[in-house]
Coordinates of C-alpha atoms in Angstrom, one line a residue:
X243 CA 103.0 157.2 54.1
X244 CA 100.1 158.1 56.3
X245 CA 101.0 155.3 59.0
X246 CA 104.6 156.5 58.7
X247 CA 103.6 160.3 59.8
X248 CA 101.3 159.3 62.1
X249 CA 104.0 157.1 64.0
X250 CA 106.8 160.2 63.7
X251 CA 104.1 162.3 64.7
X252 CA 103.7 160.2 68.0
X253 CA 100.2 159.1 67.1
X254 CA 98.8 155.6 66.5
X255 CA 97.9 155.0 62.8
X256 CA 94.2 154.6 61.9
X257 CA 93.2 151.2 62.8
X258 CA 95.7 150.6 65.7
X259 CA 93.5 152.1 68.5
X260 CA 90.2 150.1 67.2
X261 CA 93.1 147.0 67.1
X262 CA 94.1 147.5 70.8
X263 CA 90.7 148.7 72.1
X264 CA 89.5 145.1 70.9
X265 CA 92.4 143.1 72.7
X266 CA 92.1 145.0 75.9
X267 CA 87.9 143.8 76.1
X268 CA 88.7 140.5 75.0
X269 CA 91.3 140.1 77.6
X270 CA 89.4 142.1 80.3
X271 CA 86.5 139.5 79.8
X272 CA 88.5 136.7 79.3
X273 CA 90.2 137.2 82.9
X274 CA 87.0 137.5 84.4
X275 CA 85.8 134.0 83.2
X276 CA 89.5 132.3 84.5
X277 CA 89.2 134.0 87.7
X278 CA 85.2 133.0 88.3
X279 CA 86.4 129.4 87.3
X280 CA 89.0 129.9 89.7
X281 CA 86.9 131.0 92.4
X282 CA 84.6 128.4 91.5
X283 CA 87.3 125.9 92.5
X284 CA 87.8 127.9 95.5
X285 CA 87.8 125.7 99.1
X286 CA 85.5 127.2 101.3
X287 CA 86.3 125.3 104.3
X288 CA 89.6 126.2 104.7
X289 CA 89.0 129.3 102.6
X290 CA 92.4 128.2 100.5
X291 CA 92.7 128.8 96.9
X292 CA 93.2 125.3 95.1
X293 CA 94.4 126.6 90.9
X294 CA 94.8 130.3 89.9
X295 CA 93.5 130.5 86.2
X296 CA 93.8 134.1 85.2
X297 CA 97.1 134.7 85.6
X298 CA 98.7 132.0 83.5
X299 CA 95.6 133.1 80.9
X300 CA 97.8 136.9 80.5
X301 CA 101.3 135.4 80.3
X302 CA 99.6 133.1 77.7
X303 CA 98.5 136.0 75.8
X304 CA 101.5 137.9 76.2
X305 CA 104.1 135.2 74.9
X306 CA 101.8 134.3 71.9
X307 CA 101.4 138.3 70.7
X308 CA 104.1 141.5 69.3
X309 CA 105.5 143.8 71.7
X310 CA 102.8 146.7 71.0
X311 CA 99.6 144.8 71.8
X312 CA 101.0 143.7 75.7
X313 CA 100.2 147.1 77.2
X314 CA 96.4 146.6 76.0
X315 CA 96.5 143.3 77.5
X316 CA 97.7 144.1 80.4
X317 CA 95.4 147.1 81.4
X318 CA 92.2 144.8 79.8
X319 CA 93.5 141.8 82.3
X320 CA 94.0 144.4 85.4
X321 CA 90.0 146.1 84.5
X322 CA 88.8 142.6 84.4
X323 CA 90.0 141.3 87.6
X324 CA 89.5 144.9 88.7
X325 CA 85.4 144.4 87.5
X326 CA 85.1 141.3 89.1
X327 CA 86.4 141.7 92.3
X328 CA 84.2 144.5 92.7
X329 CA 81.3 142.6 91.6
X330 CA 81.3 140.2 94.2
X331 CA 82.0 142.8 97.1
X332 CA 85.9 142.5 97.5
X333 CA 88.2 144.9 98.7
X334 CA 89.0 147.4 95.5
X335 CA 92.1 148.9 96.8
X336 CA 93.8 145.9 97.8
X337 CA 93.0 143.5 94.8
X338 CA 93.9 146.7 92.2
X339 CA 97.3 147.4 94.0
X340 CA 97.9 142.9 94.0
X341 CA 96.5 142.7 90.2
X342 CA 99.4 145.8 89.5
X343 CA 102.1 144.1 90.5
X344 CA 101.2 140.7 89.7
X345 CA 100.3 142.2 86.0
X346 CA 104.2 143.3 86.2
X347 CA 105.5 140.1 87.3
X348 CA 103.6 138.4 84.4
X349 CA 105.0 140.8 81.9
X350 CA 108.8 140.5 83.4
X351 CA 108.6 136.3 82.8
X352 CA 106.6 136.8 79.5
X353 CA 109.9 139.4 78.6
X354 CA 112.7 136.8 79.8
X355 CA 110.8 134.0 78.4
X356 CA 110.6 135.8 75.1
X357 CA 114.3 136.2 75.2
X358 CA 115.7 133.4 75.7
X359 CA 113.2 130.7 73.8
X360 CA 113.3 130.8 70.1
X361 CA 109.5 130.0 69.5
X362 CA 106.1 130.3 71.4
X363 CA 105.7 126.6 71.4
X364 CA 106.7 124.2 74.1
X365 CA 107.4 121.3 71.7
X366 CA 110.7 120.2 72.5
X367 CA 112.8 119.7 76.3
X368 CA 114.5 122.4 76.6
X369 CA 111.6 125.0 75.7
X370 CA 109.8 123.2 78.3
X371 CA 112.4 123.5 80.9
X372 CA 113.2 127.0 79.9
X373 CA 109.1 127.7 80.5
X374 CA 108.6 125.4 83.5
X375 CA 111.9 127.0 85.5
X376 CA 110.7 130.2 84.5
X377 CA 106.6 130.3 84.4
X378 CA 105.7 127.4 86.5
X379 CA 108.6 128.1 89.7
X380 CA 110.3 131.3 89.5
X381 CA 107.4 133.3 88.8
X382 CA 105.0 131.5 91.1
X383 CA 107.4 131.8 94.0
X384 CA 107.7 135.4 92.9
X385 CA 103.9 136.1 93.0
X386 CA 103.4 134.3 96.4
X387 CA 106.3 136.4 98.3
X388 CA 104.9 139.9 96.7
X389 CA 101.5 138.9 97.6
X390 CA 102.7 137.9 101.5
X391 CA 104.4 140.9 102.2
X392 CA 101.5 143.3 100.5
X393 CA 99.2 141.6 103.2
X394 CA 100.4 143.6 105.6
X395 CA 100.0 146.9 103.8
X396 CA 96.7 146.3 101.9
X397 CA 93.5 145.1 102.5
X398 CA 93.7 141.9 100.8
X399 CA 91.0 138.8 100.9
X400 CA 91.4 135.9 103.3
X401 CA 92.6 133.3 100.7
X402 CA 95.1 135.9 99.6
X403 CA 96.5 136.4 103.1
X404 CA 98.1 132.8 103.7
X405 CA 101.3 132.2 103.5
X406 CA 103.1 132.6 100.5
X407 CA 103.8 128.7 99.5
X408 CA 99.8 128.5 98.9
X409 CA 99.4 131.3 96.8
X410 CA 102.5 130.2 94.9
X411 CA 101.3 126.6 94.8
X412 CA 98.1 127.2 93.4
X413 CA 99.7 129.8 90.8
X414 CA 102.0 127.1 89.7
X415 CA 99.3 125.0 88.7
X416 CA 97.6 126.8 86.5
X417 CA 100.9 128.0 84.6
X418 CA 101.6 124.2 83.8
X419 CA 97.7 123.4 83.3
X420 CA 96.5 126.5 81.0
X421 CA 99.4 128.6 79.5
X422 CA 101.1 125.5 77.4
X423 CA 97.6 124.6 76.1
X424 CA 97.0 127.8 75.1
X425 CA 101.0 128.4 73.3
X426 CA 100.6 125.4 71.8
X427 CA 96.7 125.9 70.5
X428 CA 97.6 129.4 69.0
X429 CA 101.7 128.6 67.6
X430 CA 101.0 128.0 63.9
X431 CA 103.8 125.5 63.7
X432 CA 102.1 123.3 66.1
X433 CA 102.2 119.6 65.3
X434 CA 98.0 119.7 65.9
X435 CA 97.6 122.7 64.0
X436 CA 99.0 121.2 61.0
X437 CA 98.3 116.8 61.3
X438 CA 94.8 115.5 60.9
X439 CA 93.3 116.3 63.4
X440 CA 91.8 112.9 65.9
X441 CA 88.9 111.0 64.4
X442 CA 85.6 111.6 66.6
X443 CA 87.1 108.0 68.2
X444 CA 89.1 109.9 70.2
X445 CA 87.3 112.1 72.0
X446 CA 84.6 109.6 73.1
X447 CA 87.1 107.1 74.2
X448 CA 88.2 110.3 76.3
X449 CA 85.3 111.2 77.6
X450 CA 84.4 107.4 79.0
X451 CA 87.6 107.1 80.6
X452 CA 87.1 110.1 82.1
X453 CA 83.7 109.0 83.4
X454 CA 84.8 105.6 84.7
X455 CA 88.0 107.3 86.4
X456 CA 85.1 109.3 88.7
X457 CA 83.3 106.8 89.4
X458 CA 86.3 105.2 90.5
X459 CA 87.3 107.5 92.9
X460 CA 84.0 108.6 93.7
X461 CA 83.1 105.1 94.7
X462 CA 86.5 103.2 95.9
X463 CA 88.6 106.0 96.7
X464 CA 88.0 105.3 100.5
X465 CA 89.4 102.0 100.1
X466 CA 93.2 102.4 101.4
X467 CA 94.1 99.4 99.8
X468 CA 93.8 100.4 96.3
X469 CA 94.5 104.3 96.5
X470 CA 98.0 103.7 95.0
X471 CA 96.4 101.8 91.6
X472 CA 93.6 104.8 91.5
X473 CA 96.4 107.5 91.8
X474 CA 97.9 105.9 88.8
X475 CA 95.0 105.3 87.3
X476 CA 94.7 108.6 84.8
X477 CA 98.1 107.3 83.2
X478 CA 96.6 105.0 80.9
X479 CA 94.4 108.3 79.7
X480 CA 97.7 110.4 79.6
X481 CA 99.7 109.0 77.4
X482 CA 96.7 108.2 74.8
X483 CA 95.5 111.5 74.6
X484 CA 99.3 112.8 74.7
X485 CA 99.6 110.4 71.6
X486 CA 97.1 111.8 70.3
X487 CA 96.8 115.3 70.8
X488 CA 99.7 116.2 71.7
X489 CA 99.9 119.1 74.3
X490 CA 97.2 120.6 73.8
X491 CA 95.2 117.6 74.4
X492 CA 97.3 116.1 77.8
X493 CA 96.8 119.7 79.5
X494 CA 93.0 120.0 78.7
X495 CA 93.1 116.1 80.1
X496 CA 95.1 116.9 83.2
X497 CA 92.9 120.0 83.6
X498 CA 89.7 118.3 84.0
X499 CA 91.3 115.3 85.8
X500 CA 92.1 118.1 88.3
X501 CA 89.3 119.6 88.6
X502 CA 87.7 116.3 89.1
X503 CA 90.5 115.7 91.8
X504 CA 89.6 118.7 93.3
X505 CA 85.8 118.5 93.3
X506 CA 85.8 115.1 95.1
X507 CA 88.6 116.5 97.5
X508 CA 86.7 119.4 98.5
X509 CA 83.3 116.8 99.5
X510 CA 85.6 114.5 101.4
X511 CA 85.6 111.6 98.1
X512 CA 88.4 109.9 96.7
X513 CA 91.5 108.7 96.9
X514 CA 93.1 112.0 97.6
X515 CA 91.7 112.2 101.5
X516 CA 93.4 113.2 104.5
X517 CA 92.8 113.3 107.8
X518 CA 93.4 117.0 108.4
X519 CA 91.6 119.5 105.4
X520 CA 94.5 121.0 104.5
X521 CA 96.3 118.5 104.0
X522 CA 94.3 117.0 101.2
X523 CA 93.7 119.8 99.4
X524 CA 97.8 120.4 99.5
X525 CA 98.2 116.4 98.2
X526 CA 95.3 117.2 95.3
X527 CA 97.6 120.2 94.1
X528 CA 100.9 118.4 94.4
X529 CA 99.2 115.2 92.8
X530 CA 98.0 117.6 89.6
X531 CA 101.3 119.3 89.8
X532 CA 103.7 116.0 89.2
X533 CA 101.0 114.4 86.6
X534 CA 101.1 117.6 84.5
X535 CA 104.6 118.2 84.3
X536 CA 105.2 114.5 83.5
X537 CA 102.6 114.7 80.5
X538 CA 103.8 117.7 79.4
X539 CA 107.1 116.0 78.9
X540 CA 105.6 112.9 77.3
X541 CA 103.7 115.0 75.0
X542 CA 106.8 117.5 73.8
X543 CA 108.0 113.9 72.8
X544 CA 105.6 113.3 70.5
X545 CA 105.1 116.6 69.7
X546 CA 108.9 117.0 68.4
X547 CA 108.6 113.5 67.2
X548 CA 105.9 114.5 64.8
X549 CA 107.9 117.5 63.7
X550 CA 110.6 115.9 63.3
X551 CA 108.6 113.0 60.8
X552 CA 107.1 115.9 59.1
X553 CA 110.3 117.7 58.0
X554 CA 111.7 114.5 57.0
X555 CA 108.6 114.0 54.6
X556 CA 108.7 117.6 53.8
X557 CA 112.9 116.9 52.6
X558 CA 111.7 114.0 51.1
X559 CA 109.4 115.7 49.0
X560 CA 111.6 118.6 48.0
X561 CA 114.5 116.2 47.6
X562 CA 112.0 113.9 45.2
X563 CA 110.8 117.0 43.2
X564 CA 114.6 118.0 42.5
X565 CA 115.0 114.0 41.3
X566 CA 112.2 114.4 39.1
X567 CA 113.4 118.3 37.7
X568 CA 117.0 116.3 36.7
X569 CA 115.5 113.9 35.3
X570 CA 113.5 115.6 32.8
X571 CA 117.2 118.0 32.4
X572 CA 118.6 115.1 31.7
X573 CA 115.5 113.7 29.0
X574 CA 116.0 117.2 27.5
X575 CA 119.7 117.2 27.4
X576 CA 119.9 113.9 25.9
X577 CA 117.1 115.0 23.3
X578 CA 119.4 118.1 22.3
X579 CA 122.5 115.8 22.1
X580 CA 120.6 113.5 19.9
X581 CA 119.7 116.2 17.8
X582 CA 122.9 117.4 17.5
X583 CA 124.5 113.9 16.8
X584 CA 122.2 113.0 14.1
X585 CA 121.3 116.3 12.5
X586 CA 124.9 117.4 12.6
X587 CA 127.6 114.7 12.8
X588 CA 125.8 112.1 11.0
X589 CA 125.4 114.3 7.8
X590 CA 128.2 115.3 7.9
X591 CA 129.7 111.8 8.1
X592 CA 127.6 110.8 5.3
X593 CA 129.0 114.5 3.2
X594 CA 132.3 112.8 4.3
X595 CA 131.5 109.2 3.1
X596 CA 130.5 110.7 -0.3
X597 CA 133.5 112.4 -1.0
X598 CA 135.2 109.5 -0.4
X599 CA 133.5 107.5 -3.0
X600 CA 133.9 110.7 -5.5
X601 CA 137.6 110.4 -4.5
X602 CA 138.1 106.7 -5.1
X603 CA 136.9 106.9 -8.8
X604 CA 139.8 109.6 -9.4
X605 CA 142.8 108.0 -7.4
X606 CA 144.8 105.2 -9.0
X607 CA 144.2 101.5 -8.5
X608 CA 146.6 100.9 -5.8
X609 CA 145.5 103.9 -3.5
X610 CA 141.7 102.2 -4.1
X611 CA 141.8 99.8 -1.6
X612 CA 143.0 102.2 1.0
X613 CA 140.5 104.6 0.1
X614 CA 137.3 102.0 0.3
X615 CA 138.3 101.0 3.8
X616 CA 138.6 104.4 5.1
X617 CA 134.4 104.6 3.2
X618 CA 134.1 101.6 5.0
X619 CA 135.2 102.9 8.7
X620 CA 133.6 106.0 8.1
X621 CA 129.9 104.3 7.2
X622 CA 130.7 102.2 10.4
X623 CA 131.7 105.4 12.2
X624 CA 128.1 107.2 11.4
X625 CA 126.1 103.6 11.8
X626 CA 127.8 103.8 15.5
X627 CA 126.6 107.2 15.7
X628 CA 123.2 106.6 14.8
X629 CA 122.9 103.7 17.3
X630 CA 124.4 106.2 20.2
X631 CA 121.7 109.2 18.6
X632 CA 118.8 106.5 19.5
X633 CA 120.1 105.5 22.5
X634 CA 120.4 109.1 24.0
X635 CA 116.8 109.7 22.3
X636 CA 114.6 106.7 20.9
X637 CA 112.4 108.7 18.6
X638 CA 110.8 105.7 17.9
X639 CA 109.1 105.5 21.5
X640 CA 107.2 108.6 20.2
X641 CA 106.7 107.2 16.5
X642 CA 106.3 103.9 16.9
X643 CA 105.1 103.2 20.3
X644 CA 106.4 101.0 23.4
X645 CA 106.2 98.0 21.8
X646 CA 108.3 98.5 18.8
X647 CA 111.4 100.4 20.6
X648 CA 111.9 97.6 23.1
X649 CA 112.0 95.2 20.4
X650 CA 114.3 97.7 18.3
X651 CA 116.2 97.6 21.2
X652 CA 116.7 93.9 22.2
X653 CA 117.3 93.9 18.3
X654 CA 119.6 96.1 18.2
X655 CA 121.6 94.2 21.3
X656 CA 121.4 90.9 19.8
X657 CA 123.5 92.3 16.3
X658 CA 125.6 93.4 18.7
X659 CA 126.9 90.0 19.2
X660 CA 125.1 90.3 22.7
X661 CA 122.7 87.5 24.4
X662 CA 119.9 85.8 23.8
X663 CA 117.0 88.4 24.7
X664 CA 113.6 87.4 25.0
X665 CA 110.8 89.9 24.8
X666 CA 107.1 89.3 25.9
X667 CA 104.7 92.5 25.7
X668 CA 101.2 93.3 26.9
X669 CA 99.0 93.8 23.8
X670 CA 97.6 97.1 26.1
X671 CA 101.2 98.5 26.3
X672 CA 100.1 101.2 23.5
X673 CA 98.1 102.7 26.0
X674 CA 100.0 103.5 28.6
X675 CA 101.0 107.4 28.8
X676 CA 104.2 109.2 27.4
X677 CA 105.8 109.5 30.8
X678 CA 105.2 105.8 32.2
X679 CA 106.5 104.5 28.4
X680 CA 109.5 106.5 29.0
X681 CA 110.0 105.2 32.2
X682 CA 109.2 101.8 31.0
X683 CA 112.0 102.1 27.9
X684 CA 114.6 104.0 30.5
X685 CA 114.1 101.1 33.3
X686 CA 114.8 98.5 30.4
X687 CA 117.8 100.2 28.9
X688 CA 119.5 100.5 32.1
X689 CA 118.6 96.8 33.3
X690 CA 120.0 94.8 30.0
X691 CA 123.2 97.3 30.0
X692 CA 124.0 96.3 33.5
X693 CA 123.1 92.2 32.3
X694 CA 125.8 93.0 29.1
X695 CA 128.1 94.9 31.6
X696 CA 128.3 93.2 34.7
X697 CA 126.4 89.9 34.6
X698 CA 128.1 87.9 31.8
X699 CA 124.3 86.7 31.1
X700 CA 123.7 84.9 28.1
X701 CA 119.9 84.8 27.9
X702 CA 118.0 87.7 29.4
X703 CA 113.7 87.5 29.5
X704 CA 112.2 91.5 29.6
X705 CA 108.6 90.3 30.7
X706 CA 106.1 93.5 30.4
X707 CA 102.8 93.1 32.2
X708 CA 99.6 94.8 32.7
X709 CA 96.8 94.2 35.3
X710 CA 94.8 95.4 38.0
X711 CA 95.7 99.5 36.7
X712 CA 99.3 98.3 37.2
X713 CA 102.4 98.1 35.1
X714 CA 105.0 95.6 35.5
X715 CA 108.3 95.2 34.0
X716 CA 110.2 92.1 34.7
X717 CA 114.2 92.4 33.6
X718 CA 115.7 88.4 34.4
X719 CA 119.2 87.6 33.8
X720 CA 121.4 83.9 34.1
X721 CA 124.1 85.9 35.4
X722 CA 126.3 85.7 38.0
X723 CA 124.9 88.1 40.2
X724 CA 125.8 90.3 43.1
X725 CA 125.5 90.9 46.7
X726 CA 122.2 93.2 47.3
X727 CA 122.7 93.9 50.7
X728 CA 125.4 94.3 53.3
X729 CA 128.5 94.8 52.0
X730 CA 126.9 95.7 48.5
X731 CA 126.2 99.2 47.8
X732 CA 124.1 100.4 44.5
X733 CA 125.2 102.0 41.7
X734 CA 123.6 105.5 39.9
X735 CA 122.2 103.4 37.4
X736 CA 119.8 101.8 39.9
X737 CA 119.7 104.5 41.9
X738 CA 118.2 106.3 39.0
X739 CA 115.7 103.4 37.8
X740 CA 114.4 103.5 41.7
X741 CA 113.9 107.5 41.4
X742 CA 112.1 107.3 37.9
X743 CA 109.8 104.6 38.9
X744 CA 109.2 106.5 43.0
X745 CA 108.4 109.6 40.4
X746 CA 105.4 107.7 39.0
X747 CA 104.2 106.4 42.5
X748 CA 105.8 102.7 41.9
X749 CA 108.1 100.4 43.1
X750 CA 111.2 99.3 42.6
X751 CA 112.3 95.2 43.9
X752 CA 115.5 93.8 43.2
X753 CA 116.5 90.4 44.1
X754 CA 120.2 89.0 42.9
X755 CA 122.1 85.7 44.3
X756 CA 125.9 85.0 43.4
X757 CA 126.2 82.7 40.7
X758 CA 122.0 82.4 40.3
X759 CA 121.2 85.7 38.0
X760 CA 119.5 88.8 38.8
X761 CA 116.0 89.7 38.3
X762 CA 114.5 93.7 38.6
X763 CA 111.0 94.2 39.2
X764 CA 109.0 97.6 38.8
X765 CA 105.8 98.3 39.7
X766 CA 103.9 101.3 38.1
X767 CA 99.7 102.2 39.2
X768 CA 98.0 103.3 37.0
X769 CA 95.0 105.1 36.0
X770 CA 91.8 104.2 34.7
X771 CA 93.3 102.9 30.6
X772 CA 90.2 100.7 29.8
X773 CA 90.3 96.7 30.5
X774 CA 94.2 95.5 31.1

């Protein structure tokens, strides 16, 4: 209640001033170290600005924060560039009136780009398009006609007095360079954020590339014959650290390539050399500009490759939990059903059965007959009931163990008038645990109903195997078999042995041939039971 007065009252709630005092520093301080890297990277032969850091540093902060926080960025980001320029002697007027409206332009892009992208992130095309028309061309182009035609009114520095194509170029690389780094460091959806991060591998094999790629230059970049290979170079690099890191990774990788780039430029090395100064500094830029761009691409690729792979497993999951909720529904179902059939209809058959025989003993000889068959469907009737009853619930899994309700089973089948059925059991199989035996019993049930059903088999071999913490069950018919793949198409009932046994972390192999039999292989891991 206090927040709510103090917000109708026109008055920040306790906390929020602390909140935006802290952003505004941190921001103020931050701009000054982008623009004294900036500076740093400054050509002071041609006094030209090569890559303009502080600006794509606010538009990164903006984008990646609410509403209320941007006017305490903003004012931290104008003190800073404010402090700075006054600390190295620049004009104060000028550089506050150019930081003012440049501040402005940032905000404006930051507010469209806001609008029209769904997410901070530039992980897939058309976020990236959206950012690089907006951030990396229209606001550029933007900043470098604003700062032109202020020139003439303000006192501005030197490098901030060229023509307006510089100032925009050099913006432009540092919005593609530093602000998608930054969106994609701080978005917590980021394919980085939430994979394994790169084993230490990665970085060193980084860092030598890097170092053979300036020697390189350093040392055959005057070497016309080759300048095409070491321009392509860096590619290699590219699309391994774009692989993987993602964009995070190819943008801090472009950034030092540039500033490598740039370095040897600005001392006449490499193979970025021109015969006129300006001109090489210009090819550096556009060189850095067409590289980063390109990576960026490549690595919102991978990037929405990786999410992409991540919901899938994430579906997966959800849909494999679901599986396994039914499945138990459907244990607990059939338990409740069994229940029901032999607690409920089976006595009561057996009431009926009895007043039957009461019955026959009073009705006369000829009506006897009748009477004895009608016991004798009825016993049949609950027998049938009592074999449904343990098929829906074998309460002797739970009694008796593994062992005994497969053979009760094959047993069972065999009186049926059904194949021969031959059953070979581990010794171990009374240790395995209630939910594996389930499986185990379920998987077997299903696999000799579809030999009875749909195979025509006449001998059937249940093999049950342990070894090396696994479980195997073996199911091998003589029956005519069916077409596995292509036109074939599986049916629930192996559907549903492939879910139970993918439940318990095992696999499922089924391998029929018209006319040659079927045989169905599981595979369950196990834990540590003791010697198999």
């Amino acid at each position: 209640m206090h927040g709510a007065e103090g917000i109708i009252a026109g008055k920040a709630p306790i906390g929020a001033l602390p909140q935006h005092l802290t952003r505004g520093i941190g921001a103020g301080l931050a701009a000054m170290a982008a623009q004294w890297l900036s500076l740093a990277l400054w050509d002071h032969a041609l006094d030209f600005q090569v890559i303009w850091l502080s600006g794509p540093l606010l538009l990164a902060l903006l984008l990646c924060s609410p509403y209320k926080y941007w006017m305490a960025y903003g004012v931290g980001w104008i003190l800073g560039m404010l402090s700075l320029s006054l600390l190295m002697g620049l004009p104060a007027k000028g550089i506050a009136t150019i930081n003012l409206a440049v501040a402005l332009l940032i905000t404006l892009a930051a507010w469209t780009l806001s609008h029209l992208r769904r997410e901070q992130a530039t992980g897939n095309f058309l976020q990236l398009l959206l950012f690089l028309v907006v951030a990396v061309v229209a606001l550029p182009i933007a900043t470098g006609v604003v700062i032109s035609a202020m020139s003439s009114l303000v006192e501005l520095p030197s490098w901030l007095s060229r023509e307006w194509w510089h100032v925009g170029l050099a913006d432009s690389l540092g919005y593609v360079l530093l602000t998608p780094a930054i969106l994609s460091l701080l978005n917590p959806g980021s394919s980085l954020r939430r994979d394994t991060l790169p084993g230490w591998n990665m970085p060193l094999i980084t860092v030598a590339a890097l170092v053979l790629l300036w020697l390189a230059w350093r040392e055959l970049g005057g070497i016309a014959t080759i300048r095409p290979l070491l321009l392509l170079a860096p590619v290699p690099l590219a699309l391994f650290v774009a692989l993987r890191a993602q964009v995070v990774g190819a943008c801090v990788v472009n950034l030092v390539v540039g500033l490598m780039a740039i370095e040897l430029s600005l001392s006449h090395q490499g193979p970025f050399v021109q015969p006129e100064s300006e001109f090489t500094t210009i090819s550096v830029q556009l060189w850095m500009l067409a590289v980063s761009i390109a990576s960026l691409y490549l690595a919102a690729l991978v990037e929405q490759r990786r999410t992409t792979q991540r919901d899938l497993m994430v579906t997966s999951t959800e849909v494999r939990e679901l599986a396994g909720r039914l499945i138990v529904a459907q244990e607990e179902e059939r338990a409740r059903i069994a229940r029901d059939l032999h607690d409920d209809i089976n006595q009561r058959l057996a009431v009926a059965s009895i007043r039957l025989s009461a019955l026959r003993r009073k009705v006369d000889d000829c009506n006897k007959q009748d009477v004895s068959q009608l016991q004798s469907d009825l016993i049949a009737l609950s027998e049938d009931v009592r074999h449904l009853s343990h098929d829906l619930h074998p309460s002797m899994l739970t009694q008796t163990g593994l062992t005994a309700a497969l053979a009760g089973m094959c047993q069972n089948l065999r009186r049926r008038g059904g194949p021969s059925i031959e059953l070979l059991v581990s010794p171990h199989a009374k240790d395995l645990p209630e939910d594996v035996a389930l499986c185990l019993y379920r998987v077997t049930q299903e696999g000799l109903g579809n030999a009875l059903r749909h195979a025509d088999a006449q001998r059937i071999e249940v093999a049950l195997q342990m070894a090396h913490h696994q479980v195997q069950l073996t199911i091998t018919d003589n029956g005519k078999g069916f077409v596995t793949e292509g036109e074939g198409r599986r049916g629930l009932g192996l559907m549903s042995i492939d879910e139970r046994t993918k439940l318990l972390g095992g696999s499922c192999r089924l391998q029929s041939t018209l006319g040659k039999g079927t045989e169905l292989c599981i595979r369950i891991p196990l834990e540590a039971l003791g010697p198999a």
